[in-house]
């Protein structure tokens, strides 16, 4: 959201620009940036139509607000003859004061700035005497499942201002990156929104499980969306609808059955310890291979074996040793 190309190396970007923009070979960021500006500026100046999203829309004035640090939003909304703004219905705010309150929260939570490089506000087509602006201005309001989210108790997720704070603090997002979510909406908020919106996102039903439920996203969110609660609600809905994966259902039932009995818990722990330590390799001490579906883990990383002795066993030994010492002193 904040730095869309941060996952690419300088060398990768240079190769792309050499291939698509006929750029001479260089790794100088200033040269690359200057070329990109020149090429894009020409496209903006000759474009017949500009299409953008929207950060906020003010109901009392009919104003569309676009927040950027690069200036691309201002080019898109002012240079072409025809301008179209696409926005979800949750982007509407009642007044100018409401918009600026959210604008301040967006800038500070996104990049730590007091204000962004550009705040472009468009309240209609070009009027007589205006030096720039579109001749035609169209706003497209998108529902796309948002009303259903509100009706089903997930309306809290629509409070998102797209600052990216929950992404940066999420341990899952930091490991897998945004593209792994397969959707425009990534990170914890994407794991909530993507399965609920009317979008054809492959694997969206698995996104509610892409979270450790640590709560860091909730703490970082400037509007305090309770993302862990929403993720748990989505998991609950999947189970009630019978849509939970068969392996997950069987695993949870086995877990509950085991945890309800102390003897079963201790027996399962002992079996896991013996089995995992038997499968561990001598070189690394970890397991290199596990049977499906756990093989998805060992395909890319090792799995550490369970401890040879459980905490309960160590605690019993410690208590008996202390009791023996105390008895000997008597």
Coordinates of C-alpha atoms in Angstrom, one line a residue:
X1 CA 0.0 0.0 0.0
X2 CA 2.7 2.5 1.1
X3 CA 5.6 1.3 -1.1
X4 CA 4.2 -0.8 -3.9
X5 CA 7.6 -1.7 -5.3
X6 CA 9.5 -2.3 -2.1
X7 CA 9.7 -6.0 -2.7
X8 CA 11.8 -5.5 -5.8
X9 CA 15.5 -5.1 -5.9
X10 CA 17.1 -2.2 -7.7
X11 CA 18.6 -4.6 -10.3
X12 CA 15.1 -6.0 -11.0
X13 CA 13.6 -2.6 -11.6
X14 CA 16.4 -1.6 -13.8
X15 CA 15.9 -4.7 -16.0
X16 CA 12.2 -4.0 -16.3
X17 CA 12.8 -0.4 -17.3
X18 CA 15.4 -1.5 -19.9
X19 CA 13.0 -3.9 -21.4
X20 CA 9.9 -1.7 -21.4
X21 CA 11.2 1.9 -21.6
X22 CA 14.4 1.3 -23.7
X23 CA 16.4 2.7 -20.8
X24 CA 20.2 2.4 -21.2
X25 CA 21.7 0.0 -18.6
X26 CA 22.1 1.8 -15.3
X27 CA 21.6 1.2 -11.6
X28 CA 21.6 5.0 -10.7
X29 CA 18.2 5.6 -8.9
X30 CA 18.2 9.3 -9.9
X31 CA 18.7 8.5 -13.6
X32 CA 16.0 5.8 -13.4
X33 CA 13.6 8.2 -11.6
X34 CA 14.1 11.0 -14.1
X35 CA 13.4 8.7 -17.0
X36 CA 10.2 7.3 -15.4
X37 CA 9.0 10.9 -14.7
X38 CA 9.6 11.9 -18.3
X39 CA 7.9 8.9 -19.8
X40 CA 4.9 9.1 -17.4
X41 CA 4.5 12.8 -17.8
X42 CA 4.1 12.4 -21.6
X43 CA 1.5 9.7 -21.0
X44 CA -0.4 12.0 -18.6
X45 CA -0.3 14.9 -21.0
X46 CA -1.7 13.0 -23.9
X47 CA -4.3 10.8 -22.0
X48 CA -7.9 11.3 -23.0
X49 CA -9.3 9.6 -19.8
X50 CA -8.0 9.4 -16.2
X51 CA -9.3 6.7 -13.8
X52 CA -8.4 6.7 -10.1
X53 CA -9.5 5.5 -6.7
X54 CA -10.5 7.7 -3.8
X55 CA -9.3 8.0 -0.3
X56 CA -12.3 10.0 1.0
X57 CA -15.4 11.5 -0.6
X58 CA -17.1 14.4 1.2
X59 CA -20.9 14.3 1.1
X60 CA -21.7 17.9 1.9
X61 CA -19.5 19.3 -0.9
X62 CA -19.4 16.5 -3.4
X63 CA -15.6 16.4 -3.2
X64 CA -13.3 13.5 -4.1
X65 CA -10.0 13.4 -2.1
X66 CA -6.9 11.6 -3.4
X67 CA -3.8 11.4 -1.1
X68 CA -0.4 10.7 -2.7
X69 CA 3.3 11.5 -2.2
X70 CA 4.2 11.2 -5.9
X71 CA 1.7 13.5 -7.6
X72 CA 0.3 10.8 -9.9
X73 CA -3.2 11.3 -8.5
X74 CA -3.2 15.0 -9.3
X75 CA -2.1 14.3 -12.9
X76 CA -4.8 11.7 -13.3
X77 CA -7.6 13.9 -12.0
X78 CA -6.6 17.2 -13.7
X79 CA -4.9 16.6 -17.1
X80 CA -7.2 14.2 -19.1
X81 CA -10.5 15.6 -20.6
X82 CA -12.5 12.8 -18.9
X83 CA -12.0 11.8 -15.2
X84 CA -13.6 8.8 -13.5
X85 CA -13.3 8.2 -9.8
X86 CA -14.1 4.7 -8.4
X87 CA -14.9 4.4 -4.8
X88 CA -16.4 2.0 -2.3
X89 CA -19.5 3.3 -0.5
X90 CA -17.5 3.2 2.8
X91 CA -15.3 6.1 1.6
X92 CA -18.1 8.6 2.1
X93 CA -17.7 11.0 5.0
X94 CA -20.3 13.6 6.0
X95 CA -18.3 16.8 6.3
X96 CA -15.0 18.5 5.4
X97 CA -14.0 18.3 9.0
X98 CA -14.5 14.5 9.1
X99 CA -12.4 14.2 6.0
X100 CA -9.5 16.1 7.4
X101 CA -9.6 14.2 10.7
X102 CA -9.2 10.9 8.7
X103 CA -6.6 12.6 6.5
X104 CA -4.4 13.4 9.5
X105 CA -4.8 9.8 10.8
X106 CA -3.9 8.4 7.4
X107 CA -0.7 10.5 7.0
X108 CA 0.6 9.8 10.5
X109 CA -0.2 6.0 10.4
X110 CA 1.1 5.5 6.9
X111 CA 4.5 7.1 6.9
X112 CA 4.7 9.2 10.1
X113 CA 4.1 12.5 8.1
X114 CA 2.0 15.3 9.4
X115 CA 0.8 15.8 5.9
X116 CA 1.3 14.0 2.6
X117 CA 3.1 15.4 -0.5
X118 CA -0.2 15.9 -2.3
X119 CA -3.9 16.2 -1.3
X120 CA -5.9 16.5 -4.5
X121 CA -9.6 17.6 -4.1
X122 CA -12.0 17.5 -7.0
X123 CA -15.5 18.9 -6.6
X124 CA -16.7 18.7 -10.2
X125 CA -15.8 19.3 -13.8
X126 CA -13.8 22.4 -15.0
X127 CA -15.7 25.7 -14.6
X128 CA -15.4 28.8 -16.7
X129 CA -12.2 30.5 -15.7
X130 CA -10.5 27.4 -14.3
X131 CA -7.0 26.8 -15.7
X132 CA -7.1 23.0 -15.4
X133 CA -9.4 20.1 -14.4
X134 CA -11.5 17.6 -16.4
X135 CA -14.3 18.6 -18.8
X136 CA -16.3 15.6 -17.6
X137 CA -16.2 14.2 -14.1
X138 CA -17.9 10.9 -13.1
X139 CA -18.0 9.1 -9.8
X140 CA -18.8 5.4 -9.6
X141 CA -19.9 4.1 -6.2
X142 CA -19.2 0.4 -5.6
X143 CA -21.1 -1.8 -3.2
X144 CA -19.6 -5.2 -4.3
X145 CA -20.7 -6.9 -1.1
X146 CA -20.1 -4.1 1.4
X147 CA -23.8 -3.8 2.3
X148 CA -23.8 -7.5 3.1
X149 CA -20.7 -7.1 5.2
X150 CA -22.6 -4.4 7.3
X151 CA -25.7 -6.6 7.6
X152 CA -23.7 -9.7 8.6
X153 CA -21.9 -8.0 11.5
X154 CA -18.6 -7.2 9.7
X155 CA -19.2 -3.5 9.1
X156 CA -16.3 -2.6 11.5
X157 CA -13.9 -3.7 8.7
X158 CA -15.3 -1.0 6.5
X159 CA -13.8 1.7 8.8
X160 CA -10.4 0.9 7.3
X161 CA -8.6 4.1 6.0
X162 CA -6.0 2.0 4.1
X163 CA -3.0 3.3 6.0
X164 CA -1.1 0.0 6.0
X165 CA -0.3 0.1 9.8
X166 CA -1.7 -3.4 10.4
X167 CA 0.4 -4.8 7.5
X168 CA 3.6 -3.5 8.8
X169 CA 3.1 -4.9 12.3
X170 CA 1.7 -8.3 11.3
X171 CA 4.2 -11.2 11.7
X172 CA 2.5 -13.2 8.9
X173 CA 2.6 -10.3 6.4
X174 CA 6.2 -9.5 7.2
X175 CA 7.2 -13.1 6.3
X176 CA 5.0 -13.8 3.2
X177 CA 4.5 -10.3 1.7
X178 CA 1.5 -8.7 0.1
X179 CA 1.3 -10.8 -3.2
X180 CA 0.7 -14.0 -1.2
X181 CA -2.8 -12.8 -0.4
X182 CA -3.9 -12.8 -4.0
X183 CA -6.0 -9.7 -3.6
X184 CA -5.8 -5.9 -3.7
X185 CA -6.4 -6.1 0.1
X186 CA -3.5 -7.7 1.8
X187 CA -2.4 -8.2 5.4
X188 CA -4.8 -8.7 8.4
X189 CA -7.5 -6.3 6.9
X190 CA -7.3 -8.2 3.6
X191 CA -7.8 -11.5 5.4
X192 CA -11.1 -10.1 6.6
X193 CA -12.3 -8.1 3.6
X194 CA -11.3 -10.4 0.7
X195 CA -13.4 -13.4 1.6
X196 CA -16.4 -11.1 2.2
X197 CA -16.4 -8.9 -0.9
X198 CA -17.8 -10.2 -4.2
X199 CA -14.3 -10.8 -5.7
X200 CA -13.0 -13.9 -7.4
X201 CA -9.9 -14.4 -5.3
X202 CA -8.4 -17.8 -5.4
X203 CA -7.9 -19.2 -1.9
X204 CA -9.7 -16.3 -0.2
X205 CA -11.4 -18.8 2.1
X206 CA -8.0 -19.6 3.6
X207 CA -7.1 -16.0 4.4
X208 CA -8.9 -15.9 7.8
X209 CA -6.4 -18.5 8.9
X210 CA -3.4 -16.5 7.8
X211 CA -3.0 -14.9 11.2
X212 CA -1.5 -15.7 14.6
X213 CA -4.2 -13.7 16.3
X214 CA -1.5 -11.9 18.3
X215 CA -3.4 -8.6 18.3
X216 CA -0.6 -6.4 17.0
X217 CA -2.8 -5.3 14.1
X218 CA -5.5 -4.2 16.4
X219 CA -3.1 -2.2 18.6
X220 CA -1.5 -0.5 15.5
X221 CA -4.8 0.4 13.8
X222 CA -5.6 4.2 14.1
X223 CA -9.4 3.5 14.0
X224 CA -9.1 0.5 16.3
X225 CA -10.7 -2.2 14.2
X226 CA -10.8 -5.4 16.2
X227 CA -9.2 -7.5 13.5
X228 CA -8.6 -10.6 15.6
X229 CA -12.2 -10.8 16.6
X230 CA -13.3 -10.4 13.0
X231 CA -10.9 -13.2 11.9
X232 CA -12.2 -15.5 14.6
X233 CA -15.8 -14.7 13.5
X234 CA -14.9 -15.7 9.9
X235 CA -13.4 -18.9 11.1
X236 CA -16.5 -19.7 13.1
X237 CA -18.8 -18.9 10.2
X238 CA -16.8 -21.4 8.0
X239 CA -17.1 -24.1 10.6
X240 CA -20.9 -23.5 11.0
X241 CA -21.4 -23.5 7.3
X242 CA -19.4 -26.8 6.9
X243 CA -16.8 -25.0 4.7
X244 CA -13.8 -25.7 7.0
X245 CA -11.2 -28.0 5.5
X246 CA -11.7 -31.6 6.4
X247 CA -8.2 -31.9 7.8
X248 CA -8.7 -28.8 10.0
X249 CA -12.0 -30.2 11.3
X250 CA -10.5 -33.6 12.1
X251 CA -7.4 -32.0 13.7
X252 CA -9.4 -29.8 16.0
X253 CA -11.7 -32.6 17.1
X254 CA -8.7 -34.8 17.9
X255 CA -7.1 -31.9 19.8
X256 CA -10.3 -31.3 21.9
X257 CA -10.6 -35.1 22.6
X258 CA -7.0 -35.3 23.7
X259 CA -7.0 -32.1 25.8
X260 CA -10.1 -33.3 27.8
X261 CA -8.1 -36.0 29.4
X262 CA -4.8 -35.7 31.3
X263 CA -3.8 -39.3 30.5
X264 CA -4.6 -38.9 26.8
X265 CA -2.6 -35.6 26.7
X266 CA 0.5 -37.1 28.3
X267 CA 0.3 -40.2 26.1
X268 CA 0.0 -38.1 22.9
X269 CA 2.9 -36.0 24.0
X270 CA 5.1 -39.1 24.6
X271 CA 4.2 -40.5 21.2
X272 CA 4.9 -37.2 19.5
X273 CA 8.3 -37.0 21.2
X274 CA 9.3 -40.5 20.3
X275 CA 8.1 -40.3 16.7
X276 CA 9.6 -36.9 16.0
X277 CA 13.0 -37.6 17.5
X278 CA 13.1 -40.9 15.6
X279 CA 12.5 -39.1 12.3
X280 CA 15.0 -36.3 13.1
X281 CA 18.2 -36.4 11.2
X282 CA 21.6 -36.7 12.9
X283 CA 23.1 -33.8 11.0
X284 CA 20.6 -31.1 11.9
X285 CA 18.6 -32.6 14.7
X286 CA 15.4 -31.6 12.8
X287 CA 12.9 -33.4 10.7
X288 CA 13.5 -33.0 6.9
X289 CA 10.3 -34.8 5.9
X290 CA 6.7 -35.1 7.2
X291 CA 3.8 -37.0 5.6
X292 CA 1.0 -35.0 3.9
X293 CA -0.5 -32.5 4.7
X294 CA 2.4 -31.6 7.0
X295 CA 4.8 -32.1 4.1
X296 CA 3.8 -28.5 2.9
X297 CA 5.9 -27.3 5.8
X298 CA 9.0 -29.5 5.3
X299 CA 9.0 -28.8 1.6
X300 CA 10.6 -25.4 2.4
X301 CA 11.9 -25.7 6.0
X302 CA 12.9 -28.1 8.7
X303 CA 10.6 -29.1 11.5
X304 CA 12.0 -29.3 15.1
X305 CA 11.3 -32.4 17.0
X306 CA 9.3 -32.4 20.3
X307 CA 11.3 -32.3 23.5
X308 CA 12.4 -35.7 24.7
X309 CA 11.1 -34.9 28.2
X310 CA 7.9 -32.9 28.8
X311 CA 7.6 -30.0 31.3
X312 CA 5.4 -32.2 33.5
X313 CA 8.1 -34.9 33.7
X314 CA 10.8 -32.3 34.5
X315 CA 8.5 -30.7 37.1
X316 CA 7.7 -34.0 38.8
X317 CA 11.4 -34.8 39.0
X318 CA 12.2 -31.4 40.4
X319 CA 9.5 -31.8 43.1
X320 CA 10.5 -35.3 44.1
X321 CA 14.2 -34.2 44.3
X322 CA 13.3 -31.3 46.6
X323 CA 11.1 -33.6 48.7
X324 CA 14.0 -36.1 49.0
X325 CA 16.4 -33.4 50.1
X326 CA 14.0 -32.0 52.6
X327 CA 13.3 -35.5 54.0
X328 CA 17.0 -36.3 54.4
X329 CA 17.6 -33.1 56.4
X330 CA 14.9 -34.2 58.9

